[in-house]
XYZ file of C-alpha atoms in Angstrom:
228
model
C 157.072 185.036 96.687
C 159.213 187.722 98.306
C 156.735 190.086 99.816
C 157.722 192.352 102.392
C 156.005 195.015 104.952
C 157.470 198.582 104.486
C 156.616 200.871 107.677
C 157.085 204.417 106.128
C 154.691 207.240 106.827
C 156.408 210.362 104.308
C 154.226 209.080 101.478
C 156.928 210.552 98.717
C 159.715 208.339 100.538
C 157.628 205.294 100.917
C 156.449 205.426 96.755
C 160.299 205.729 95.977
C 161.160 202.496 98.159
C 158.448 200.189 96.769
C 158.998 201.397 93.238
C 162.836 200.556 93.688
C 161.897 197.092 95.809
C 159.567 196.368 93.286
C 161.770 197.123 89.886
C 163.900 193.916 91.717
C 161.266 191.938 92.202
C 160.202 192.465 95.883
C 156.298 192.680 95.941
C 155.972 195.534 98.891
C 152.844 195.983 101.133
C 153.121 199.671 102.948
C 151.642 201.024 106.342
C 152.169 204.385 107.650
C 151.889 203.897 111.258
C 152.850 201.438 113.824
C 149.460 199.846 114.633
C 148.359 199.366 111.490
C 151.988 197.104 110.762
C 151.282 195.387 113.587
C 148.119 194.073 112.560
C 149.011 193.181 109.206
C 151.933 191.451 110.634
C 149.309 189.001 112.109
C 147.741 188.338 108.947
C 150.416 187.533 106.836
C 154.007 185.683 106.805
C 156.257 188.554 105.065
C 160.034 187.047 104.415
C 161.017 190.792 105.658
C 160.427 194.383 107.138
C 161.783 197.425 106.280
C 160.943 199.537 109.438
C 160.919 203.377 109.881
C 161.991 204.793 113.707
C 159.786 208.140 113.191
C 156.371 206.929 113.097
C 153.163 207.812 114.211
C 152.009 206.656 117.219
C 155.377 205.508 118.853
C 159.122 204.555 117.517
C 159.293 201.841 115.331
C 161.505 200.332 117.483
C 158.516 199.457 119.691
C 156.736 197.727 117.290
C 160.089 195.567 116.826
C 160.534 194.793 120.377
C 157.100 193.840 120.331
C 157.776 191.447 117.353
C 160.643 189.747 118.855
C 158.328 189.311 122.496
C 156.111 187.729 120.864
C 158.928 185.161 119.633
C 158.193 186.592 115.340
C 161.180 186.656 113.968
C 160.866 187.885 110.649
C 163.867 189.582 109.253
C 164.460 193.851 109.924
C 166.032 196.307 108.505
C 165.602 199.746 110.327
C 165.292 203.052 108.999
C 166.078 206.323 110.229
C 167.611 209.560 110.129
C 169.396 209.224 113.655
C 173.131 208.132 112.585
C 174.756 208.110 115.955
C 176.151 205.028 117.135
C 174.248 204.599 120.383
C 170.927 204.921 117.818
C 172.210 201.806 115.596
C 173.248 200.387 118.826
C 170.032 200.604 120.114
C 168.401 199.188 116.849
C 170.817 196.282 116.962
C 169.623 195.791 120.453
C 165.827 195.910 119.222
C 166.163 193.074 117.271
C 167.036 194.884 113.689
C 168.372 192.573 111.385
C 170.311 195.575 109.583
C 170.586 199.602 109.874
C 170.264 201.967 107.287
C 170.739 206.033 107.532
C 168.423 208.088 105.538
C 169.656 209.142 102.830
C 170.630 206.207 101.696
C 171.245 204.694 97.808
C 168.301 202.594 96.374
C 170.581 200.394 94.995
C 171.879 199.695 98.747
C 168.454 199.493 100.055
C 167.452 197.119 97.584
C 170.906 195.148 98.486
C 170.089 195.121 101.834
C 166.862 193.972 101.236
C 167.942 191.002 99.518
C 170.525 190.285 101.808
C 167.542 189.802 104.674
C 165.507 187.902 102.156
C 168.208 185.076 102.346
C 167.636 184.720 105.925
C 165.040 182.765 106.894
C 162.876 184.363 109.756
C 164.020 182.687 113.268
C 160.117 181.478 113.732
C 159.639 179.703 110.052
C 161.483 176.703 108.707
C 162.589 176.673 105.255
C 159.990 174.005 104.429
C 157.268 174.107 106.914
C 155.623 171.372 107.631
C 151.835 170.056 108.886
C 151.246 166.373 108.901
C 151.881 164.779 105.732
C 152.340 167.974 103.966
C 155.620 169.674 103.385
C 155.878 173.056 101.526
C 158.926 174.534 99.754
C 158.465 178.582 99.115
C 161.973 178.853 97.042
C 161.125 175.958 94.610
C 157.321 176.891 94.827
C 155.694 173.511 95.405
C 154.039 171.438 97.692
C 155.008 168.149 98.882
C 153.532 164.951 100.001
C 155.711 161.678 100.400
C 157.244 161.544 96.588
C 154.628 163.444 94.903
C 155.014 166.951 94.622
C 153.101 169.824 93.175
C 153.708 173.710 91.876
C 152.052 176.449 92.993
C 150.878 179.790 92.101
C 152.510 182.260 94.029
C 149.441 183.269 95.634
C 148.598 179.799 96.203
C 151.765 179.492 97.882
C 151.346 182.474 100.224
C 147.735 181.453 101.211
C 149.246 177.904 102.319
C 151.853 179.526 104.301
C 149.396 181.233 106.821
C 147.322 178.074 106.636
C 150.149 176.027 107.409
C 151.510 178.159 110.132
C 148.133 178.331 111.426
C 148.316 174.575 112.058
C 144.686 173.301 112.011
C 142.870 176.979 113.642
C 140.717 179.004 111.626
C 141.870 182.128 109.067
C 139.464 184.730 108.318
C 138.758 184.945 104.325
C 140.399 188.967 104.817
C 143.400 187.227 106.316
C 144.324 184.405 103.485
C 142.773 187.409 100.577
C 145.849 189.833 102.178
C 148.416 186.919 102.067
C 147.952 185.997 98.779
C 147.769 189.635 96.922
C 148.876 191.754 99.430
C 147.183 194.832 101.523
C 147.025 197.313 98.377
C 146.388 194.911 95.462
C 142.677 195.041 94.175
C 141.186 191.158 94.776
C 138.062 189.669 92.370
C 135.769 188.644 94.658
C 135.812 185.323 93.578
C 139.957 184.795 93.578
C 139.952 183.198 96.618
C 137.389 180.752 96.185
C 139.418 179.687 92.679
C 142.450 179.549 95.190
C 141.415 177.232 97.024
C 139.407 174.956 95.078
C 142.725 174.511 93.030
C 144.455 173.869 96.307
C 141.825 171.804 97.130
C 142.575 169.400 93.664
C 146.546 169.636 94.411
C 146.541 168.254 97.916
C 144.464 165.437 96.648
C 146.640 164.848 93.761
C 149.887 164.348 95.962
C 147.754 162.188 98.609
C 147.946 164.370 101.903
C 145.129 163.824 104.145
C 145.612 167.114 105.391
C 142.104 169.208 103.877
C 140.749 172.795 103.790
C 137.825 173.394 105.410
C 135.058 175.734 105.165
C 134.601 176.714 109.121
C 130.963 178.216 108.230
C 130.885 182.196 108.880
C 134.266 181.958 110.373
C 136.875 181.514 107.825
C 138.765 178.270 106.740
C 141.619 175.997 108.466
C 143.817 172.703 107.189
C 142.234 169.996 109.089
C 143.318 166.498 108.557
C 140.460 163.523 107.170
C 138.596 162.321 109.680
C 139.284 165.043 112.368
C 136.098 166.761 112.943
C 135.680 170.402 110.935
């Protein structure tokens, strides 16, 4: 699923991106301020960020530098009204990706966007593995040996954290955001029917690896036999 984190606080800019991103088929999550993409950076793997300069509570270039510390490498395109070349230089510098002037064309933005979607982010393989298990987000399935299985895209996303997680715990919040996004209204129940169908696929391709209920802390892949 190609969902990405837009960083825009002018509310009237950010509706026009995301309706744009999302008439191509980009599912968009949007913050307004730099703390608040930080921490939903943590929570879920987004294939891309489109990333305002002008934010509040620092430059958006902050939040990219601290991205790129912290070894994340997760494709960016930067925003901004400054169009001087030292200002894209500095961008470049920061770790964008890409560099677009406001205003811009929503047919380049969403160009652009796609263009970054085809790059895999430096910290993610194309087909991340744990143990037996092998996942492919472009074909949407999951792999075990020879036996392979498709999944829902929300499945998908909520074995992408799990995966990257590599055996520690996710809060329910955490895998609930990956697999419908910040803004998207969740049954309370969707998760639990998430992962009990997860639950059945993993067994029918044979992994050992399991999900586990980590009791009032959240869930993790474990494999059989190692101690939940």
């Amino acid at each position: 699923m190609n969902r990405i984190l837009l960083v825009e606080d002018h509310e009237r800019l950010a509706q026009l991106i995301s309706q744009g991103l999302a008439n191509a088929g980009i599912a968009v999550d949007v913050v307004d301020r730099v703390s608040a993409a930080w921490a939903a950076l943590q929570q879920i793997p987004y294939r891309a960020l489109v990333l305002d300069r002008g934010l509040p509570g620092g430059d958006g270039l902050e939040l990219l530098k601290r991205l790129r510390d912290a070894d994340l490498g997760t494709p960016c395109l930067v925003l901004t009204a400054r169009d001087a070349l030292h200002d894209r230089v500095e961008g470049l510098e920061a770790g964008a990706d890409d560099y677009l002037a406001k205003p811009f064309a929503m047919d380049e933005m969403v160009a652009r966007v796609r263009a970054l979607l085809r790059r895999p982010a430096q910290s993610r393989t194309l087909a991340p593995r744990l143990g037996d298990l092998q996942l492919h987000p472009d074909a949407g399935t999951l792999g075990c040996g020879d036996e392979s299985v498709t999944l829902a895209a929300a499945e998908m996303q909520i074995m992408l954290l799990l995966v990257e997680k590599a055996g520690e715990t996710v809060r329910r919040g955490a895998l609930e955001a990956a697999g419908w996004g910040l803004d998207e209204a969740v049954t309370p129940n969707a998760l639990d029917v998430a992962l009990h169908r997860l639950r059945r696929k993993l067994g029918a391709v044979g992994s050992r690896q399991r999900i586990v209920n980590v009791r009032n802390l959240g869930y993790a892949l474990r494999e059989s036999g190692v101690d939940e």
